Tab-separated table of C-alpha atoms and ligand atoms in Angstrom:
chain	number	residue	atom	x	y	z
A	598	UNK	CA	12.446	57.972	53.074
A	599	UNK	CA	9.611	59.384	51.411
A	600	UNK	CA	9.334	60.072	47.571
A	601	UNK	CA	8.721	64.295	48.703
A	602	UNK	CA	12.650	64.388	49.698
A	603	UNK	CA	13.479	63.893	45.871
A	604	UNK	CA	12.664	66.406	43.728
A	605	UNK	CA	11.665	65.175	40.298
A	606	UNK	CA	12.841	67.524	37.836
A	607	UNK	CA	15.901	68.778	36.693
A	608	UNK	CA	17.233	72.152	37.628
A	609	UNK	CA	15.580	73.125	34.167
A	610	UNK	CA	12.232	72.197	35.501
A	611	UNK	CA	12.333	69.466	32.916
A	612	UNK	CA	10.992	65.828	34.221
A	613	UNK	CA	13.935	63.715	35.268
A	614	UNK	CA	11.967	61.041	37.316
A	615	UNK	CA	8.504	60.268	38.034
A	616	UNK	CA	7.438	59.124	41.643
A	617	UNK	CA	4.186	60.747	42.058
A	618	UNK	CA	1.529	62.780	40.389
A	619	UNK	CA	1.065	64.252	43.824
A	620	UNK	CA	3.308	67.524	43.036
A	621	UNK	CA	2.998	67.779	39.194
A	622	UNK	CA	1.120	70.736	37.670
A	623	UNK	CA	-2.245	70.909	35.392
A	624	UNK	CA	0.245	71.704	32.446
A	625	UNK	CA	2.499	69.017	33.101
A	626	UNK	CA	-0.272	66.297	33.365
A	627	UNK	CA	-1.942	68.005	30.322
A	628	UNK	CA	1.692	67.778	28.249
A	629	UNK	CA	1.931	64.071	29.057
A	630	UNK	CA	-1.320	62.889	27.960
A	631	UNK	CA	-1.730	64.814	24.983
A	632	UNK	CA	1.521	63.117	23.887
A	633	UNK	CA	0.303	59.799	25.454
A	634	UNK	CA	-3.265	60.392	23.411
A	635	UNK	CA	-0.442	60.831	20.338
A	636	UNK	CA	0.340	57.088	20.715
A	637	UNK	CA	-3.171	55.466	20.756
A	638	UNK	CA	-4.520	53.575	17.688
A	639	UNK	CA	-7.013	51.660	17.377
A	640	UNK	CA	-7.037	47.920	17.606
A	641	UNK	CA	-6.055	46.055	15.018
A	642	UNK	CA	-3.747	48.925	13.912
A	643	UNK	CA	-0.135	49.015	13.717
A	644	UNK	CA	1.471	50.512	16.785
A	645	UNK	CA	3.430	53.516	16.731
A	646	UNK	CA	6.938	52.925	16.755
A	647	UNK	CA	10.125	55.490	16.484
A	648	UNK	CA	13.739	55.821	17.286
A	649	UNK	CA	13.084	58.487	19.995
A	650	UNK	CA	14.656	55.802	22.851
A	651	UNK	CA	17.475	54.713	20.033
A	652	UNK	CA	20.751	53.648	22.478
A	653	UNK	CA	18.898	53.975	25.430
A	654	UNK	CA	18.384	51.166	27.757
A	655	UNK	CA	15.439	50.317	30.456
A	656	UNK	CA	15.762	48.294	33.241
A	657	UNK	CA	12.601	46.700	34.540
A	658	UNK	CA	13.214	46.154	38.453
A	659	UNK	CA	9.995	44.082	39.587
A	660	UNK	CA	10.314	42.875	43.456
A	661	UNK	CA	6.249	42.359	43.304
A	662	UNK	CA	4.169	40.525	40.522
A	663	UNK	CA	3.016	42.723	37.837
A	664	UNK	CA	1.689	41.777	34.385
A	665	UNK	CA	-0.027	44.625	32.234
A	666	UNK	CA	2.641	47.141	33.570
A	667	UNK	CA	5.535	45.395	33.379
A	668	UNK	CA	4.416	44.146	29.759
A	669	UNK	CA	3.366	47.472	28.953
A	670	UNK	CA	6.344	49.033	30.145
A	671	UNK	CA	8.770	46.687	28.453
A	672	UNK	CA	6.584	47.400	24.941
A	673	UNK	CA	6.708	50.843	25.352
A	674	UNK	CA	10.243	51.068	25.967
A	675	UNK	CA	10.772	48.828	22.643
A	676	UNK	CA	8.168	50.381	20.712
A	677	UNK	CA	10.403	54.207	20.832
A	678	UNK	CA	13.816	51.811	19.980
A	679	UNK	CA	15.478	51.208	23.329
A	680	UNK	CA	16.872	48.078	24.324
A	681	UNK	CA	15.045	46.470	27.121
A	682	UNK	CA	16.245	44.199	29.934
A	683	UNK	CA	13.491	42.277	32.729
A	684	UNK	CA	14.510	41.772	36.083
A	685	UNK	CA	12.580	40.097	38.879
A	686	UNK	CA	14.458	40.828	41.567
A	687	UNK	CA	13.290	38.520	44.513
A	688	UNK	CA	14.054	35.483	42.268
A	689	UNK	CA	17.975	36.697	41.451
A	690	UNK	CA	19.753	39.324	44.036
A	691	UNK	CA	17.435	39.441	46.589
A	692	UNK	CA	17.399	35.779	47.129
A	693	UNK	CA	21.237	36.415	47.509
A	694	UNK	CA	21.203	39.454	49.758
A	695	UNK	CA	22.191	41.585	47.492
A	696	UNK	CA	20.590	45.212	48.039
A	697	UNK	CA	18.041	46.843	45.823
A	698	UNK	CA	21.261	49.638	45.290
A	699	UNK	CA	24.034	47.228	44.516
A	700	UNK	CA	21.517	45.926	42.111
A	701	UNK	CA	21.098	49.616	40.676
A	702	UNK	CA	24.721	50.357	40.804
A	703	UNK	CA	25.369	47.311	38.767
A	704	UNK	CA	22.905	47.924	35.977
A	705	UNK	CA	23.995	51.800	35.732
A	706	UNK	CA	27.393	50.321	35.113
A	707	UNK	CA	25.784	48.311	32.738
A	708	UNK	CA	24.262	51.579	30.754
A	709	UNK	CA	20.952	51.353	31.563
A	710	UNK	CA	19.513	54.873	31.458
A	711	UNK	CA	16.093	54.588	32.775
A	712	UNK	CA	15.353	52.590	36.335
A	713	UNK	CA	11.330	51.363	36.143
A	714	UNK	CA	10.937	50.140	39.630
A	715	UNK	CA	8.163	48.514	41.384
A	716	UNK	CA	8.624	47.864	44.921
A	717	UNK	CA	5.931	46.261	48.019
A	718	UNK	CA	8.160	49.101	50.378
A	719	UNK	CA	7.191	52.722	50.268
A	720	UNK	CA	10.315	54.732	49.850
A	721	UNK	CA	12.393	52.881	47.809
A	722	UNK	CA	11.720	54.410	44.130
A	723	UNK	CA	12.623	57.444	46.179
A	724	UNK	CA	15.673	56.043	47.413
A	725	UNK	CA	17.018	54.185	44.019
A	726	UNK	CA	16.280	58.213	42.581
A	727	UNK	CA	18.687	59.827	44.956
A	728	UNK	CA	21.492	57.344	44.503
A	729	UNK	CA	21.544	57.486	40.938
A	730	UNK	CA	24.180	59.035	38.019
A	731	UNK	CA	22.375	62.395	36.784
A	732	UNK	CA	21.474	60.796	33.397
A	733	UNK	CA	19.968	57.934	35.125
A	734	UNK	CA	15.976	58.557	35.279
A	735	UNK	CA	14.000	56.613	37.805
A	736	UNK	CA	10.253	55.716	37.443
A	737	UNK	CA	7.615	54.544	39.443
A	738	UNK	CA	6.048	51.160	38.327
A	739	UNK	CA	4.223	50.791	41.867
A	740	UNK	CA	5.628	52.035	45.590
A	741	UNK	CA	3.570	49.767	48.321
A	742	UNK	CA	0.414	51.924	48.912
A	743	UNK	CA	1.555	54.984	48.052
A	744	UNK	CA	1.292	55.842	44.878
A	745	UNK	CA	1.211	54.276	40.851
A	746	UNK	CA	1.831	57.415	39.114
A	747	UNK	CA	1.473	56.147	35.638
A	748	UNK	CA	-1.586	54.215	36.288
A	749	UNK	CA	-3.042	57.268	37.804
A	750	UNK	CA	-2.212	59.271	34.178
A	751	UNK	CA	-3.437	56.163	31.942
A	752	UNK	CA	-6.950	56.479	34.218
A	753	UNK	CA	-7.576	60.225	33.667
A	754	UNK	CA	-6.267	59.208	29.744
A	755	UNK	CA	-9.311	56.500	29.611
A	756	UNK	CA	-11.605	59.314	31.124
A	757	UNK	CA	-10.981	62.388	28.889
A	758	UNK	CA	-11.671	59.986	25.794
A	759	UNK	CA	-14.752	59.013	26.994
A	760	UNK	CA	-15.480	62.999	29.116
A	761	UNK	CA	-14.113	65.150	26.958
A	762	UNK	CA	-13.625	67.636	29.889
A	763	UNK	CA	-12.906	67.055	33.872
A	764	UNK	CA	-14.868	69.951	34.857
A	765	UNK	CA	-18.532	69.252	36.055
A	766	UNK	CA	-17.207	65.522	36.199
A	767	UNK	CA	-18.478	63.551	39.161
A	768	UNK	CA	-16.098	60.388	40.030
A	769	UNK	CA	-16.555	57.710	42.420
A	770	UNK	CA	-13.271	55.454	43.535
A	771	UNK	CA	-15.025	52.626	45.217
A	772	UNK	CA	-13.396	49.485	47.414
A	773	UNK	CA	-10.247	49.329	49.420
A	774	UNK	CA	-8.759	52.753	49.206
A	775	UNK	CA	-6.757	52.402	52.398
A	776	UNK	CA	-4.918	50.008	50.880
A	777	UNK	CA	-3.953	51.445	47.211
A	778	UNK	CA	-1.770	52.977	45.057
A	779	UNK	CA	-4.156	53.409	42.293
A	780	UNK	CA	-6.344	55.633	44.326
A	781	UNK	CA	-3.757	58.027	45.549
A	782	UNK	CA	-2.176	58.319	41.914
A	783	UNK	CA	-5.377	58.862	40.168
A	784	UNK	CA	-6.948	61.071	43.163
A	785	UNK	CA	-3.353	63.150	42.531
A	786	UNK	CA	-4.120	63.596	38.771
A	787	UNK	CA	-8.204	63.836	38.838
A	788	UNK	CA	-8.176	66.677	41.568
A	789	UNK	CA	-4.699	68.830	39.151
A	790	UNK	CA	-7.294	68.294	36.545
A	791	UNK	CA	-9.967	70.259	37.996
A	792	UNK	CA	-12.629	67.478	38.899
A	793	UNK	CA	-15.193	69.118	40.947
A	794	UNK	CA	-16.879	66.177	42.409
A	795	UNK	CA	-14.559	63.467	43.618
A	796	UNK	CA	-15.851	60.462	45.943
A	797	UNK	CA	-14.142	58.021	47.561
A	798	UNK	CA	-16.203	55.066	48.863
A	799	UNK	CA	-15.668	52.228	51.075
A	800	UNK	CA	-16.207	50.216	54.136
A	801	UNK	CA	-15.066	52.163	57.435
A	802	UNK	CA	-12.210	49.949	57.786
A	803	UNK	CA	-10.948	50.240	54.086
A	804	UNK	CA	-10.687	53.876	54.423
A	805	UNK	CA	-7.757	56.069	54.198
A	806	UNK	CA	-7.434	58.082	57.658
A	807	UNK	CA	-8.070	62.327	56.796
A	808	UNK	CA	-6.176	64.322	55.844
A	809	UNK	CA	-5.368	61.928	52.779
A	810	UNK	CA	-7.858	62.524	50.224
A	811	UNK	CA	-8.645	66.024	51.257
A	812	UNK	CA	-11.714	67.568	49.193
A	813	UNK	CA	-13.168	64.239	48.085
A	814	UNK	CA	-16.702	63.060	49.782
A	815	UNK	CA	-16.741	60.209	52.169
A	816	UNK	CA	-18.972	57.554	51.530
A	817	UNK	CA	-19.819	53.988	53.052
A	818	UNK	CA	-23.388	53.531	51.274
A	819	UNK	CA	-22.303	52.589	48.060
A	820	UNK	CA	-25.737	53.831	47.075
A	821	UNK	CA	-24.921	57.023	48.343
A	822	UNK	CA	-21.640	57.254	46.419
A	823	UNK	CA	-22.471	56.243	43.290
A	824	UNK	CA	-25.817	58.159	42.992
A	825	UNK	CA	-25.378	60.979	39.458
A	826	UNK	CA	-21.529	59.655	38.546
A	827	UNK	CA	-19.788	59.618	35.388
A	828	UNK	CA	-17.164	57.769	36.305
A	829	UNK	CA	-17.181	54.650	38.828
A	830	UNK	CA	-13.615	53.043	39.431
A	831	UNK	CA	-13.587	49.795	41.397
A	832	UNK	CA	-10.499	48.707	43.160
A	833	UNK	CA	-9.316	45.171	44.146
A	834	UNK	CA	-9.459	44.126	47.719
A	835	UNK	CA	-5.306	44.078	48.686
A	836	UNK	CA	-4.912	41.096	50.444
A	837	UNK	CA	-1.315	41.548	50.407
A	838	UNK	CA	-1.647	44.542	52.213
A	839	UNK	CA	-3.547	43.231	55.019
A	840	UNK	CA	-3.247	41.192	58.084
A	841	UNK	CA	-5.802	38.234	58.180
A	842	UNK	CA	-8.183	40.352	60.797
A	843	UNK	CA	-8.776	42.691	58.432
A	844	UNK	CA	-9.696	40.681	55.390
A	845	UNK	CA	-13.536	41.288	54.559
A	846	UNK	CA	-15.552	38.350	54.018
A	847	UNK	CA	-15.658	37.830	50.188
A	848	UNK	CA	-19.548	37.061	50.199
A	849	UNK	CA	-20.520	39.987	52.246
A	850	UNK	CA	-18.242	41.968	50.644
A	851	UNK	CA	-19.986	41.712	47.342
A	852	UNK	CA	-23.504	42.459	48.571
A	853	UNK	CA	-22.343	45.440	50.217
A	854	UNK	CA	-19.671	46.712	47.658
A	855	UNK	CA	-20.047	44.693	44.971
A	856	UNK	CA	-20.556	46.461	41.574
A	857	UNK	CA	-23.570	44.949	40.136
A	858	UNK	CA	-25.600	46.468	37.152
A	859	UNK	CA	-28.461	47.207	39.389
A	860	UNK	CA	-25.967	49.167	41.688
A	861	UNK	CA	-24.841	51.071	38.405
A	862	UNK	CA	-27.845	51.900	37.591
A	863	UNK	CA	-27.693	55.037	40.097
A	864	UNK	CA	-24.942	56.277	38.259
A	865	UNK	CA	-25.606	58.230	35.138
A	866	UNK	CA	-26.714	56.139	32.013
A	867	UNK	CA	-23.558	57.227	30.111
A	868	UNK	CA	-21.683	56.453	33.298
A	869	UNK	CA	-18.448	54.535	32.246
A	870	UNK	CA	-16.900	51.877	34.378
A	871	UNK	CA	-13.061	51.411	35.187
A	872	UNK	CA	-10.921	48.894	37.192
A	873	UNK	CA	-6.865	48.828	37.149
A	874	UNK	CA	-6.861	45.097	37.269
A	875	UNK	CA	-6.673	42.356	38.252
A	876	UNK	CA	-10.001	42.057	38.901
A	877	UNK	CA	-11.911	39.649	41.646
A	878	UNK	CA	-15.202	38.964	39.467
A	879	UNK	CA	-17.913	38.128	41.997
A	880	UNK	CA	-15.665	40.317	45.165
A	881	UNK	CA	-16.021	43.582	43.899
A	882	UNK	CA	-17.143	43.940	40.271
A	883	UNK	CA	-20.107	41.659	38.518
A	884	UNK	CA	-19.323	39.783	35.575
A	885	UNK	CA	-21.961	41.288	33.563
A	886	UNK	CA	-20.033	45.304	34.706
A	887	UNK	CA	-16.937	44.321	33.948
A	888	UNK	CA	-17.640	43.311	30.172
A	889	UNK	CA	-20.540	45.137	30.138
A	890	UNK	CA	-21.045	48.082	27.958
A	891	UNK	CA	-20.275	50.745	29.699
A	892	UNK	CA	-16.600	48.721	30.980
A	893	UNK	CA	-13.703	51.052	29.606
A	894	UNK	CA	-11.394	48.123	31.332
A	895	UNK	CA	-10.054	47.484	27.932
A	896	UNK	CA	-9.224	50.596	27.035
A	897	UNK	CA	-7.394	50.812	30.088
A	898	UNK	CA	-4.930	48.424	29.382
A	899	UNK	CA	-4.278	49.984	26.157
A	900	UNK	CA	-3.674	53.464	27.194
A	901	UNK	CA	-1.221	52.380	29.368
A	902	UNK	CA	1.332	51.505	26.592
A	903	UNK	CA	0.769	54.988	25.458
A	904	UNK	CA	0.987	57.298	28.911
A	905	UNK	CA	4.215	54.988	29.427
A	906	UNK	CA	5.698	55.550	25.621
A	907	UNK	CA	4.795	59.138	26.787
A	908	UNK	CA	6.769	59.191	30.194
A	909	UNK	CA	9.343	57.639	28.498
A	910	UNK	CA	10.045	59.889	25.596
A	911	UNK	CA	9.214	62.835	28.006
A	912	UNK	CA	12.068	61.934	30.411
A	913	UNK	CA	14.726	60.971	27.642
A	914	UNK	CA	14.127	63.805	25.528
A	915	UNK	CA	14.392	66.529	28.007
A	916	UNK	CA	17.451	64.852	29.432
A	917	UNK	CA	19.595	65.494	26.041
A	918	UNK	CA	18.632	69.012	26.586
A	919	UNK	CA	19.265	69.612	30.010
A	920	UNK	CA	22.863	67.240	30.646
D	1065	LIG	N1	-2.382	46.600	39.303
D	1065	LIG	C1	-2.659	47.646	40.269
D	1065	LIG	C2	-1.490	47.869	41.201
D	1065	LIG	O1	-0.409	47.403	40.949
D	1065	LIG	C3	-3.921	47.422	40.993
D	1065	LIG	C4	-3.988	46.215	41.862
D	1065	LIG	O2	-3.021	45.455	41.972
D	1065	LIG	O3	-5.047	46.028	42.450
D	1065	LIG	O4	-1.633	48.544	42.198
């Protein structure tokens, strides 16, 4: 089943869910990070917290390892006043057979209210969505290689702080984009946006097959791809996702692909850096990029706490209205 045979919003047109980026509008992007840009402070500052989530519970359904989301989910959640519960499901039910829908069906008869899901098989964040109680909202923590919708709103978050604007921009998504999530989420919300010049570069093999991606630039010189950027976002190699033939040799890898500050140096000087983490230091980013000074890695991590505290509140607080 595939996440385009559940619609997303309510009747209202309100959010209910969040699978994708892949069918959301400009304006609906725009509404969620200006309220997700409403929850940033700076380090070292309290965080924002509020009642918005008050009797409201989240369920955290992990069946694949996860730290800055699930963390960042979970402090989200808390940080707007719901109650919070963490399960990693291959360690409990799973083990035991259960289904990932008797698992559902139990915590909905538990009162949880919001469904975060992250699953290694495309379809099922889809499938938990059409099975639940109206009030229930389902969202997206990670679906196989398809798609990591707030990931892809916390990167074009990180690059409107730094761009101001995502017209004229010229991004490059570099590494195994056959492979992820990231790069479909964040291709989703950088083309909505209006980004003019969008690259995707890679090795022949780590490259989606057409039509996915359609308008970006095909690259496999790096030198070629990164040549007048803005933006350059490295991805991890997924090793999960591939069988043994296709794994490329870590050393070559890096010479080829590897983001080094000579490579970045074909980018523009104010050129910022991203990667969604974890990183392979040495496969496909250099130390010296990654805490470099032109790394917005960091800022990354923290935005997503905010684009999530934004999804969050966004979902709940058109539900009162609509049910
Ligand atoms: N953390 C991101 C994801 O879940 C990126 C990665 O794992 O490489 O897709």
């Amino acid at each position: 089943m595939s996440e385009a045979q559940v619609d997303q919003r309510r009747k209202d047109g309100t959010l209910r869910h969040l699978l994708t980026l892949e069918h959301l509008s400009r304006a609906e992007i725009e509404r969620l990070l200006n309220k997700a840009q409403s929850f940033v402070r700076p380090l070292g500052a309290p965080p924002p917290t509020s009642n918005t989530l008050a009797g409201v519970t989240v369920a955290n359904l992990f069946t694949e390892p996860s730290t800055r989301t699930r963390v960042s989910f979970e402090l989200a959640a808390k940080r707007l006043g719901a109650d919070v519960v963490n399960l990693e499901v291959q360690l409990s039910s799973r083990v035991k057979g259960e289904s990932m829908l008797d698992t559902v069906y139990t915590l909905q008869s538990l009162h949880v209210d919001v469904m975060v899901i992250r699953d290694a098989e495309a379809g099922v964040p889809a499938l938990v969505a059409g099975n639940v109680a109206p009030h229930v909202s389902v969202l997206s923590a990670g679906e196989a290689h398809v798609s990591h919708p707030t990931q892809g709103l916390l990167d074009a978050l990180t690059v409107r702080q730094h761009k101001k604007r995502f017209e004229g921009l010229a991004i490059a998504i570099v590494g195994d984009i056959r492979h992820s999530r990231v790069a479909r989420s964040s291709f989703h919300a950088f083309r909505t946006l209006g980004v003019a010049d969008l690259r995707i570069v890679a090795p022949a093999v780590l490259m989606p097959e057409e039509p996915e991606f359609e308008g970006c630039s095909r690259h496999t010189s790096l030198a070629a791809g990164l040549k007048d950027v803005d933006v350059v976002m490295m991805l991890r190699i997924q090793k999960e996702r591939m069988g043994q033939a296709d794994l490329p040799d870590a050393d070559r890898y890096f010479v080829q692909y590897g983001l080094t500050p000579e490579r970045l140096s074909l980018a523009r000087p104010d050129a910022i850096v991203m990667h969604p983490q974890p990183m392979n230091r040495g496969i496909e980013i250099a130390s010296d990029v990654a805490d470099g000074r032109q790394s917005v890695i960091r800022d990354q991590v923290r935005n997503g706490v905010a684009v999530r505290m934004a999804v969050l509140a966004d979902v709940i607080g058109s539900r009162s209205s609509a049910t």
